[in-house]
């Protein structure tokens, strides 16, 4: 089915909700696989925060389970960054650094606005500050740790760079009252991420932040190949029992 | 009868060393008296080597069970059928990692280290609960684990809140609170399935059929075959025998199964008026020992995953240590 996008705010709730839902799912794949027990706790904790945000946002747009489990991949509106496979721990941390910095700035702006998202953002911004701190601390440790961790962290930072541009394209449904300044968001993000990468003794990638395919693609429902497989796993059980409640 | 205070005094008396026979005897009697008086033994107190070793074995095995126990449930995180159930399951698996951390800390107060304990788990020198060697084949297994496996764990662990070793007893108080919460959620999840569609009900019944007997095995071998039990009861590490706790668990589960609308897979299960308990059928101890010796359905898989998470994470731990050394940060 297609999401019931009836108002502009609904479109934004779905876009932001999908970001949180999909990233939460990816982090959930780490459970029991983390390098130290503390990270099993931390990654599950972040995943749980994001899932909580997703549930609130999707509920603003309709029925959370219908939206999560019964839409096909072309109807999902998350940025492509969050659907990228976990890769190694450095790859996951690079994805966290890029996305949590974005989310922190965006929710900070939304919390200061008068729109429908201000209450959610005011609560979520506290969670996101923790996620951002966690990602920054690990970027520093891995970048400025051993030769191997430095190399892996650089690889993660480089590999995901081309997915970062999509985050600064205005989200459909966020209007003037929501208080988002996209240009300021891009500047703030670039400044913050650059400072962390440099402090971690790493090099800020020089390539483009989006390509022909990634230009706003996720927000239009155009995703990368691994995403369909992720959804197949996520939705299988729910779809196998139509109409059941759990 | 010596009090804990006197016991402490005996421990810290200047000039007394544990090597001389007379003072060892004094320590021993102070220790025995403290245990007899239901006082808590603390990390800096003198304790018999065998008591220390027995606690390390038990607490480590308990910690290992928490972290291996994440796997059968985490197996369903990415397939949970609703966002609410997914959130509950993620929170539960997160709690289990936290319980593992509490318990490794408790074990560390006895002079061992987490690295050493993990090494023993990975090399098979220390065990974890046999229950986690069974596979989670359907979503209903997650509910059955919550109801039966967590239920059995709580029955076992509530008396440990009064264990003679303070750090272990205190860890158990925190853990039992969270476990009770998980157990109720598991029950509630099974209830939703049992009252759901025909296919959901069948899924719930099948899961209970597969998890019932392994849950009864969680209480360990019968009393006459339990090698550590007698000494553990004297030391008040353990308060009740395996068979006593198993009986208690059966008596709790029978009415719960009825209110769930599910049956327990035991034709011999019946109320015994004279004993005031439920009689139940014989446990397949051959299966129990086979699983314990490494030949259960998932033993190989569980350890392999644990080791690969650890091995693949080595470079991350090394990075954190190198960073800490450079920047004088506390070790991550």
Coordinates of C-alpha atoms in Angstrom, one line a residue:
Chain A
X1 CA 0.0 0.0 0.0
X2 CA 1.0 3.6 -0.3
X3 CA 1.3 5.9 2.6
X4 CA -1.6 8.1 3.3
X5 CA 0.1 11.4 2.5
X6 CA -2.7 13.8 2.9
X7 CA -1.1 16.9 4.2
X8 CA 2.3 18.4 3.9
X9 CA 3.1 17.7 7.6
X10 CA 2.4 14.1 7.0
X11 CA 5.1 13.9 4.3
X12 CA 7.6 15.3 6.7
X13 CA 6.6 13.0 9.5
X14 CA 7.1 10.0 7.1
X15 CA 10.5 11.3 5.9
X16 CA 11.9 11.9 9.4
X17 CA 10.1 8.8 10.8
X18 CA 11.6 6.6 8.1
X19 CA 15.1 7.9 8.8
X20 CA 14.8 6.9 12.4
X21 CA 13.0 3.6 11.7
X22 CA 15.6 2.4 9.1
X23 CA 18.7 3.5 11.1
X24 CA 17.2 1.8 14.2
X25 CA 16.8 -1.4 12.3
X26 CA 20.4 -1.3 11.1
X27 CA 21.7 -0.7 14.6
X28 CA 19.5 -3.6 15.8
X29 CA 21.5 -5.9 13.6
X30 CA 24.5 -5.3 15.9
X31 CA 22.8 -6.9 18.9
X32 CA 25.2 -9.6 20.2
X33 CA 27.9 -8.7 17.7
X34 CA 29.5 -5.6 19.2
X35 CA 33.3 -5.4 19.9
X36 CA 32.7 -4.9 23.7
X37 CA 29.6 -5.5 25.9
X38 CA 29.4 -1.7 26.6
X39 CA 28.8 -1.2 22.9
X40 CA 26.1 -3.9 22.8
X41 CA 24.4 -1.7 25.4
X42 CA 25.2 1.6 23.7
X43 CA 24.1 0.6 20.2
X44 CA 20.9 -1.0 21.4
X45 CA 20.2 2.1 23.4
X46 CA 20.6 4.4 20.4
X47 CA 18.5 2.0 18.3
X48 CA 15.8 2.1 20.9
X49 CA 15.8 5.9 21.1
X50 CA 15.5 6.0 17.3
X51 CA 12.7 3.5 17.2
X52 CA 10.9 5.6 19.8
X53 CA 11.2 8.7 17.6
X54 CA 10.1 6.6 14.6
X55 CA 7.0 5.4 16.4
X56 CA 5.9 9.0 17.3
X57 CA 6.6 10.4 13.9
X58 CA 4.9 7.6 11.9
X59 CA 1.9 7.7 14.3
X60 CA 1.6 11.4 13.3
X61 CA 1.1 10.3 9.7
X62 CA -1.0 7.2 10.3
X63 CA -0.8 3.7 11.8
X64 CA 2.8 3.0 12.7
X65 CA 2.7 -0.7 11.9
X66 CA 0.9 -0.3 8.6
X67 CA 3.4 2.3 7.6
X68 CA 6.5 0.3 8.7
X69 CA 5.4 -3.1 7.5
X70 CA 3.1 -2.7 4.6
X71 CA 4.8 -0.1 2.4
X72 CA 7.1 -1.3 -0.3
X73 CA 10.6 0.2 -0.7
X74 CA 9.5 2.7 -3.4
X75 CA 7.2 4.3 -0.8
X76 CA 9.9 4.8 1.9
X77 CA 11.3 8.3 2.2
X78 CA 14.4 7.9 4.3
X79 CA 17.7 9.3 3.1
X80 CA 19.9 6.7 1.6
X81 CA 22.6 7.2 4.2
X82 CA 20.6 5.5 7.0
X83 CA 19.9 2.3 4.9
X84 CA 23.6 1.7 4.2
X85 CA 24.7 -1.7 5.6
X86 CA 26.6 -1.7 8.9
X87 CA 30.0 -2.8 7.5
X88 CA 32.6 -2.9 10.2
X89 CA 32.4 -0.9 13.4
X90 CA 34.2 2.1 11.8
X91 CA 31.6 2.2 9.0
X92 CA 28.8 2.1 11.5
X93 CA 30.4 4.9 13.5
X94 CA 30.9 7.1 10.3
X95 CA 27.2 6.6 9.5
X96 CA 26.4 7.6 13.1
X97 CA 28.6 10.6 13.0
X98 CA 27.1 12.0 9.8
X99 CA 23.5 11.2 10.7
X100 CA 23.5 12.2 14.4
X101 CA 25.2 15.5 13.6
X102 CA 22.4 16.2 11.1
X103 CA 19.7 15.0 13.4
X104 CA 21.0 17.1 16.3
X105 CA 21.1 20.3 14.2
X106 CA 17.7 19.6 12.6
X107 CA 15.9 18.7 15.8
X108 CA 17.6 21.7 17.5
X109 CA 16.0 24.0 14.9
X110 CA 12.6 22.2 15.0
X111 CA 12.5 22.4 18.8
X112 CA 12.8 26.2 18.4
X113 CA 10.0 26.4 15.9
X114 CA 6.3 26.6 16.3
X115 CA 5.4 23.7 14.1
X116 CA 3.9 20.2 14.6
X117 CA 7.4 18.8 15.2
X118 CA 8.5 21.1 18.0
X119 CA 7.3 18.9 20.9
X120 CA 8.8 15.7 19.5
X121 CA 12.1 17.5 18.7
X122 CA 12.4 19.0 22.1
X123 CA 12.4 15.6 23.6
X124 CA 14.5 13.9 20.9
X125 CA 17.2 16.5 20.9
X126 CA 18.4 15.3 24.3
X127 CA 18.7 11.7 23.0
X128 CA 20.3 12.8 19.8
X129 CA 23.0 14.8 21.8
X130 CA 24.0 11.6 23.4
X131 CA 24.1 9.8 20.0
X132 CA 26.3 12.5 18.6
X133 CA 28.7 12.4 21.5
X134 CA 29.0 8.7 21.3
X135 CA 29.8 8.9 17.5
X136 CA 32.3 11.7 18.0
X137 CA 34.1 9.9 20.8
X138 CA 34.5 6.8 18.8
X139 CA 35.6 8.7 15.7
X140 CA 38.4 10.2 17.8
X141 CA 39.3 6.8 19.3
X142 CA 39.4 5.0 16.0
X143 CA 40.9 7.8 14.0
X144 CA 43.6 8.5 16.5
X145 CA 44.0 4.9 17.8
X146 CA 46.1 2.4 15.9
X147 CA 47.2 2.4 12.3
X148 CA 44.6 -0.1 11.5
X149 CA 41.7 1.7 13.2
X150 CA 42.8 5.0 11.5
X151 CA 42.7 3.3 8.1
X152 CA 39.3 1.7 8.8
X153 CA 37.8 5.0 10.1
X154 CA 39.1 6.9 7.1
X155 CA 37.5 4.3 4.8
X156 CA 34.2 4.6 6.6
X157 CA 34.3 8.4 6.4
X158 CA 35.1 8.3 2.7
X159 CA 32.7 5.6 1.7
X160 CA 29.6 7.3 3.1
X161 CA 30.5 10.8 2.1
X162 CA 28.6 10.7 -1.1
X163 CA 25.4 10.0 0.8
X164 CA 25.6 13.1 3.0
X165 CA 24.4 15.8 0.5
X166 CA 20.9 14.4 0.5
X167 CA 20.4 15.4 4.1
X168 CA 20.5 19.2 3.3
X169 CA 17.8 19.1 0.7
X170 CA 14.7 20.6 2.2
X171 CA 12.3 18.0 3.5
X172 CA 8.9 18.2 1.9
X173 CA 6.3 19.3 4.4
X174 CA 8.6 21.3 6.7
X175 CA 7.5 24.9 6.3
X176 CA 8.5 28.3 7.6
X177 CA 6.8 27.8 11.0
X178 CA 9.0 24.7 11.6
X179 CA 12.0 27.1 11.8
X180 CA 14.4 25.1 9.6
X181 CA 17.1 27.0 7.9
X182 CA 18.7 24.5 5.5
X183 CA 21.6 26.6 4.5
X184 CA 22.5 27.1 8.2
X185 CA 22.1 23.4 8.7
X186 CA 24.5 22.5 6.0
X187 CA 27.1 25.0 7.3
X188 CA 26.7 23.8 10.9
X189 CA 27.0 20.2 9.9
X190 CA 30.1 20.8 7.8
X191 CA 31.8 22.8 10.5
X192 CA 31.0 20.2 13.2
X193 CA 31.9 17.2 11.2
X194 CA 35.1 18.8 9.8
X195 CA 36.2 19.6 13.3
X196 CA 35.7 16.0 14.6
X197 CA 37.4 14.5 11.5
X198 CA 40.4 16.7 11.8
X199 CA 40.7 16.2 15.5
X200 CA 40.6 12.5 14.9
X201 CA 43.7 13.0 12.6
X202 CA 41.6 12.0 9.6
X203 CA 41.1 13.8 6.3
X204 CA 37.8 15.4 5.3
X205 CA 36.7 13.6 2.0
X206 CA 37.1 15.8 -1.0
X207 CA 34.6 14.1 -3.4
X208 CA 31.1 15.2 -4.1
X209 CA 28.5 14.8 -1.4
X210 CA 25.9 13.5 -3.9
X211 CA 26.0 11.9 -7.3
X212 CA 23.5 11.7 -10.1
X213 CA 21.7 8.8 -8.4
X214 CA 21.9 9.9 -4.8
X215 CA 20.7 13.5 -5.4
X216 CA 17.7 13.5 -3.2
X217 CA 16.9 10.0 -4.2
X218 CA 15.9 8.4 -0.9
X219 CA 13.4 11.2 -0.2
X220 CA 11.9 10.4 -3.6
X221 CA 11.6 6.7 -2.8
X222 CA 14.7 5.7 -4.8
X223 CA 16.9 3.5 -2.7
X224 CA 20.0 1.4 -2.9
X225 CA 19.9 -2.4 -3.5
X226 CA 20.5 -3.6 0.0
X227 CA 17.4 -1.7 1.2
X228 CA 14.9 -4.1 -0.4
X229 CA 16.5 -7.1 1.3
X230 CA 16.5 -5.2 4.7
X231 CA 12.7 -4.6 4.3
X232 CA 12.1 -8.2 3.2
X233 CA 13.5 -9.3 6.5
X234 CA 11.8 -6.6 8.5
X235 CA 8.3 -7.1 7.0
X236 CA 8.2 -10.9 6.4
X237 CA 6.5 -12.0 9.5
X238 CA 4.0 -9.2 9.7
X239 CA 3.0 -9.7 6.0
X240 CA 2.7 -13.5 6.5
X241 CA -0.2 -12.9 8.9
X242 CA -2.4 -10.3 7.4
X243 CA -4.6 -8.5 9.9
X244 CA -3.2 -10.3 12.9
X245 CA -2.3 -8.3 16.0
X246 CA 0.8 -9.0 18.1
Chain B
X1 CA 29.0 -16.0 67.6
X2 CA 31.2 -13.6 65.7
X3 CA 29.6 -10.6 64.0
X4 CA 30.6 -9.2 60.6
X5 CA 32.3 -6.4 62.5
X6 CA 34.5 -8.8 64.5
X7 CA 35.0 -10.7 61.3
X8 CA 36.3 -7.5 59.7
X9 CA 38.6 -6.9 62.7
X10 CA 40.0 -10.4 62.5
X11 CA 40.7 -9.8 58.8
X12 CA 42.5 -6.5 59.3
X13 CA 44.4 -7.1 62.5
X14 CA 47.9 -5.9 61.9
X15 CA 50.7 -8.4 61.8
X16 CA 48.5 -11.4 61.2
X17 CA 49.1 -13.3 58.0
X18 CA 47.0 -16.0 56.4
X19 CA 49.9 -18.3 56.2
X20 CA 50.1 -19.3 59.8
X21 CA 47.8 -22.1 60.7
X22 CA 46.4 -20.6 63.9
X23 CA 45.3 -17.4 62.2
X24 CA 43.8 -19.3 59.3
X25 CA 41.8 -21.3 61.8
X26 CA 40.6 -18.0 63.3
X27 CA 39.6 -16.6 59.9
X28 CA 37.8 -19.8 59.1
X29 CA 35.8 -19.7 62.3
X30 CA 35.0 -16.0 61.8
X31 CA 33.9 -16.8 58.3
X32 CA 31.7 -19.7 59.3
X33 CA 30.2 -17.7 62.1
X34 CA 29.4 -14.8 59.7
X35 CA 27.8 -17.2 57.2
X36 CA 25.8 -18.9 60.0
X37 CA 24.6 -15.5 61.2
X38 CA 23.4 -14.6 57.7
X39 CA 25.9 -11.8 57.4
X40 CA 27.2 -10.8 54.0
X41 CA 30.7 -11.6 53.0
X42 CA 32.4 -8.7 51.3
X43 CA 35.3 -8.5 48.8
X44 CA 38.0 -7.6 51.3
X45 CA 36.9 -10.2 53.9
X46 CA 38.9 -13.4 54.3
X47 CA 37.1 -16.3 52.6
X48 CA 38.0 -20.0 52.0
X49 CA 39.7 -20.5 48.6
X50 CA 37.1 -23.1 47.7
X51 CA 34.3 -20.5 48.5
X52 CA 36.0 -18.0 46.3
X53 CA 36.5 -20.5 43.4
X54 CA 32.9 -21.7 43.7
X55 CA 31.6 -18.2 43.5
X56 CA 33.8 -17.3 40.6
X57 CA 32.5 -20.4 38.7
X58 CA 28.9 -19.6 39.5
X59 CA 28.9 -15.9 38.8
X60 CA 31.0 -16.3 35.7
X61 CA 28.6 -18.9 34.4
X62 CA 25.7 -16.6 35.2
X63 CA 27.4 -13.6 33.4
X64 CA 28.2 -15.8 30.3
X65 CA 24.5 -17.0 30.3
X66 CA 23.4 -13.4 30.0
X67 CA 25.6 -12.6 27.0
X68 CA 25.1 -15.9 25.2
X69 CA 21.4 -15.5 26.0
X70 CA 21.3 -12.3 23.9
X71 CA 21.7 -14.4 20.7
X72 CA 18.5 -16.5 20.6
X73 CA 16.4 -13.4 21.2
X74 CA 18.5 -11.0 19.1
X75 CA 17.8 -13.5 16.3
X76 CA 14.3 -12.0 16.1
X77 CA 15.0 -8.2 16.5
X78 CA 15.1 -7.6 12.8
X79 CA 11.9 -9.6 12.2
X80 CA 9.7 -8.5 15.2
X81 CA 6.1 -8.2 13.9
X82 CA 5.2 -4.8 15.3
X83 CA 7.2 -1.8 16.3
X84 CA 6.0 -2.1 19.9
X85 CA 7.3 -5.7 20.2
X86 CA 10.5 -4.7 18.5
X87 CA 11.1 -2.0 21.0
X88 CA 10.4 -4.4 23.9
X89 CA 12.7 -6.9 22.5
X90 CA 15.5 -4.4 21.9
X91 CA 15.2 -3.2 25.4
X92 CA 15.3 -6.7 26.8
X93 CA 18.5 -7.6 24.8
X94 CA 20.0 -4.4 26.0
X95 CA 19.2 -5.3 29.6
X96 CA 20.8 -8.6 29.2
X97 CA 24.1 -7.0 28.1
X98 CA 23.8 -4.8 31.2
X99 CA 23.2 -7.8 33.4
X100 CA 26.3 -9.4 31.9
X101 CA 28.2 -6.3 32.9
X102 CA 26.9 -6.2 36.5
X103 CA 27.8 -9.9 36.9
X104 CA 31.3 -9.6 35.4
X105 CA 31.9 -6.7 37.9
X106 CA 30.7 -8.9 40.8
X107 CA 33.1 -11.6 39.6
X108 CA 35.9 -9.1 39.4
X109 CA 35.5 -8.3 43.1
X110 CA 36.8 -11.9 43.7
X111 CA 40.1 -11.2 42.0
X112 CA 39.5 -12.3 38.5
X113 CA 39.2 -10.2 35.3
X114 CA 36.5 -9.9 32.6
X115 CA 39.1 -10.7 29.9
X116 CA 40.1 -13.9 31.7
X117 CA 36.5 -15.0 32.1
X118 CA 35.6 -14.3 28.5
X119 CA 38.7 -16.2 27.5
X120 CA 37.5 -19.2 29.5
X121 CA 34.0 -18.9 27.9
X122 CA 35.5 -18.8 24.4
X123 CA 37.7 -21.8 25.0
X124 CA 34.9 -23.8 26.6
X125 CA 36.5 -23.9 30.1
X126 CA 33.5 -22.2 31.6
X127 CA 29.9 -22.9 30.8
X128 CA 26.7 -21.0 30.3
X129 CA 23.1 -22.1 30.8
X130 CA 22.3 -25.1 28.6
X131 CA 18.9 -23.4 27.6
X132 CA 20.6 -21.0 25.2
X133 CA 21.7 -23.9 23.0
X134 CA 18.2 -24.3 21.7
X135 CA 17.1 -22.4 18.6
X136 CA 14.4 -19.7 18.3
X137 CA 12.5 -21.0 15.3
X138 CA 9.4 -18.8 15.3
X139 CA 8.4 -15.4 16.8
X140 CA 6.4 -17.2 19.5
X141 CA 9.7 -18.6 20.9
X142 CA 10.6 -15.0 22.0
X143 CA 7.4 -15.0 24.1
X144 CA 8.0 -18.6 25.4
X145 CA 11.6 -17.6 26.4
X146 CA 10.2 -14.6 28.3
X147 CA 7.5 -16.7 30.1
X148 CA 9.3 -20.0 30.7
X149 CA 13.1 -19.3 30.5
X150 CA 12.9 -16.0 32.4
X151 CA 10.4 -17.5 34.8
X152 CA 12.8 -20.4 35.6
X153 CA 15.7 -17.9 35.9
X154 CA 13.7 -15.8 38.4
X155 CA 12.7 -18.8 40.4
X156 CA 16.4 -19.7 40.6
X157 CA 17.6 -16.1 41.2
X158 CA 15.2 -14.7 43.8
X159 CA 16.9 -16.8 46.5
X160 CA 20.3 -15.5 45.3
X161 CA 19.2 -12.0 46.4
X162 CA 20.0 -13.5 49.9
X163 CA 23.2 -15.2 48.8
X164 CA 26.0 -14.9 51.4
X165 CA 28.3 -13.0 49.0
X166 CA 27.3 -9.3 49.1
X167 CA 28.3 -8.2 45.6
X168 CA 26.5 -11.1 44.0
X169 CA 23.4 -10.7 46.2
X170 CA 23.2 -7.0 45.3
X171 CA 23.6 -7.6 41.6
X172 CA 20.8 -10.1 41.9
X173 CA 18.4 -7.6 43.4
X174 CA 18.8 -5.3 40.4
X175 CA 18.7 -8.2 37.9
X176 CA 15.6 -9.8 39.4
X177 CA 13.6 -6.6 39.1
X178 CA 14.3 -6.3 35.4
X179 CA 13.9 -10.0 34.8
X180 CA 10.4 -10.0 36.4
X181 CA 9.5 -7.2 34.0
X182 CA 10.7 -9.2 31.0
X183 CA 8.9 -12.3 32.2
X184 CA 5.5 -10.4 32.3
X185 CA 6.1 -9.0 28.9
X186 CA 6.8 -12.6 27.6
X187 CA 3.7 -13.8 29.1
X188 CA 1.7 -11.0 27.7
X189 CA 3.2 -11.6 24.2
X190 CA 2.2 -15.3 24.4
X191 CA -1.3 -14.3 25.5
X192 CA -1.7 -12.1 22.5
X193 CA -0.7 -15.0 20.2
X194 CA -2.9 -17.5 22.1
X195 CA -5.9 -15.2 21.7
X196 CA -5.0 -14.2 18.2
X197 CA -5.6 -16.1 14.9
X198 CA -5.5 -19.8 14.6
X199 CA -2.1 -19.7 13.1
X200 CA -0.8 -17.5 16.0
X201 CA -2.3 -19.8 18.6
X202 CA -0.6 -22.8 17.0
X203 CA 2.7 -21.0 16.8
X204 CA 2.4 -20.2 20.6
X205 CA 1.6 -23.8 21.5
X206 CA 4.4 -25.2 19.4
X207 CA 6.9 -22.8 21.1
X208 CA 5.7 -23.9 24.6
X209 CA 6.0 -27.5 23.5
X210 CA 9.6 -27.0 22.5
X211 CA 10.7 -24.8 25.5
X212 CA 8.9 -26.6 28.4
X213 CA 11.3 -29.4 29.0
X214 CA 14.5 -27.4 28.4
X215 CA 13.2 -24.9 30.9
X216 CA 12.8 -27.6 33.6
X217 CA 16.4 -28.6 32.9
X218 CA 17.6 -25.1 33.8
X219 CA 17.3 -26.0 37.5
X220 CA 20.2 -28.4 37.0
X221 CA 20.6 -32.1 37.6
X222 CA 18.5 -34.0 40.2
X223 CA 19.7 -33.4 43.8
X224 CA 21.4 -36.8 44.0
X225 CA 23.6 -35.9 40.9
X226 CA 24.3 -32.3 41.7
X227 CA 28.0 -32.1 42.6
X228 CA 28.3 -28.6 43.9
X229 CA 24.9 -28.3 45.7
X230 CA 25.6 -29.5 49.2
X231 CA 28.6 -27.3 49.8
X232 CA 26.9 -24.3 48.2
X233 CA 24.0 -24.7 50.6
X234 CA 26.3 -24.9 53.6
X235 CA 27.9 -21.6 52.4
X236 CA 24.5 -20.1 51.7
X237 CA 25.4 -19.4 48.2
X238 CA 22.5 -21.5 47.4
X239 CA 19.3 -21.6 49.5
X240 CA 17.2 -24.4 47.9
X241 CA 17.9 -27.6 46.1
X242 CA 17.5 -28.0 42.4
X243 CA 14.6 -30.3 42.7
X244 CA 12.9 -28.1 45.2
X245 CA 13.1 -25.0 42.9
X246 CA 12.0 -27.1 39.9
X247 CA 8.9 -28.2 41.8
X248 CA 8.2 -24.6 42.7
X249 CA 8.4 -23.6 39.1
X250 CA 6.1 -26.3 37.9
X251 CA 3.6 -25.3 40.5
X252 CA 3.7 -21.7 39.3
X253 CA 3.5 -22.5 35.6
X254 CA 0.5 -24.9 35.6
X255 CA -2.1 -22.3 36.4
X256 CA -0.4 -19.7 34.2
X257 CA -0.6 -22.1 31.2
X258 CA -4.3 -22.6 31.9
X259 CA -4.9 -18.8 31.9
X260 CA -2.8 -18.5 28.7
X261 CA -5.1 -21.1 27.1
X262 CA -2.1 -23.3 26.3
X263 CA -1.2 -26.8 27.3
X264 CA 2.1 -28.1 28.8
X265 CA 3.6 -31.1 26.8
X266 CA 3.5 -33.6 29.7
X267 CA 0.9 -36.3 29.9
X268 CA 2.0 -37.2 33.5
X269 CA 1.3 -33.7 34.8
X270 CA -1.3 -33.8 37.5
X271 CA -2.2 -32.3 40.9
X272 CA -1.1 -34.4 43.8
X273 CA -3.4 -33.6 46.7
X274 CA -1.3 -35.4 49.3
X275 CA 1.9 -33.6 48.4
X276 CA 0.2 -30.4 47.7
X277 CA 2.3 -30.2 44.5
X278 CA 2.0 -31.1 40.8
X279 CA 3.5 -34.4 39.8
X280 CA 5.3 -34.3 36.5
X281 CA 6.8 -36.7 34.1
X282 CA 10.5 -37.8 33.9
X283 CA 13.0 -35.4 32.4
X284 CA 15.3 -36.6 29.6
X285 CA 18.6 -36.4 31.4
X286 CA 20.4 -37.9 28.4
X287 CA 19.5 -34.8 26.4
X288 CA 20.5 -32.6 29.3
X289 CA 24.0 -34.1 29.6
X290 CA 24.4 -34.1 25.8
X291 CA 23.6 -30.4 25.6
X292 CA 25.8 -29.6 28.5
X293 CA 28.7 -31.5 26.9
X294 CA 28.4 -29.4 23.8
X295 CA 26.1 -31.5 21.6
X296 CA 22.9 -29.4 21.7
X297 CA 21.4 -27.9 18.6
X298 CA 23.2 -24.6 18.8
X299 CA 26.3 -25.0 21.0
X300 CA 28.7 -24.6 18.2
X301 CA 26.8 -21.7 16.6
X302 CA 26.5 -19.7 19.9
X303 CA 30.2 -20.0 20.8
X304 CA 31.3 -19.3 17.2
X305 CA 29.2 -16.1 17.1
X306 CA 30.5 -15.0 20.5
X307 CA 34.1 -15.6 19.5
X308 CA 33.8 -13.9 16.1
X309 CA 32.2 -10.8 17.7
X310 CA 35.1 -10.7 20.1
X311 CA 37.8 -11.5 17.5
X312 CA 36.4 -9.1 15.0
X313 CA 36.2 -6.4 17.7
X314 CA 39.8 -6.8 18.7
X315 CA 41.0 -3.9 16.5
X316 CA 38.4 -1.6 18.1
X317 CA 39.5 -2.5 21.7
X318 CA 43.1 -2.0 20.6
X319 CA 42.3 1.4 19.2
X320 CA 40.5 2.4 22.4
X321 CA 43.5 1.3 24.4
X322 CA 46.0 3.1 22.1
X323 CA 43.9 6.3 22.2
X324 CA 43.6 6.1 26.0
X325 CA 47.4 5.7 26.3
X326 CA 48.0 8.7 24.1
X327 CA 45.4 11.0 25.7
X328 CA 45.4 9.7 29.3
X329 CA 41.7 8.8 29.0
X330 CA 40.3 6.1 31.2
X331 CA 40.4 2.8 29.3
X332 CA 37.3 2.4 27.2

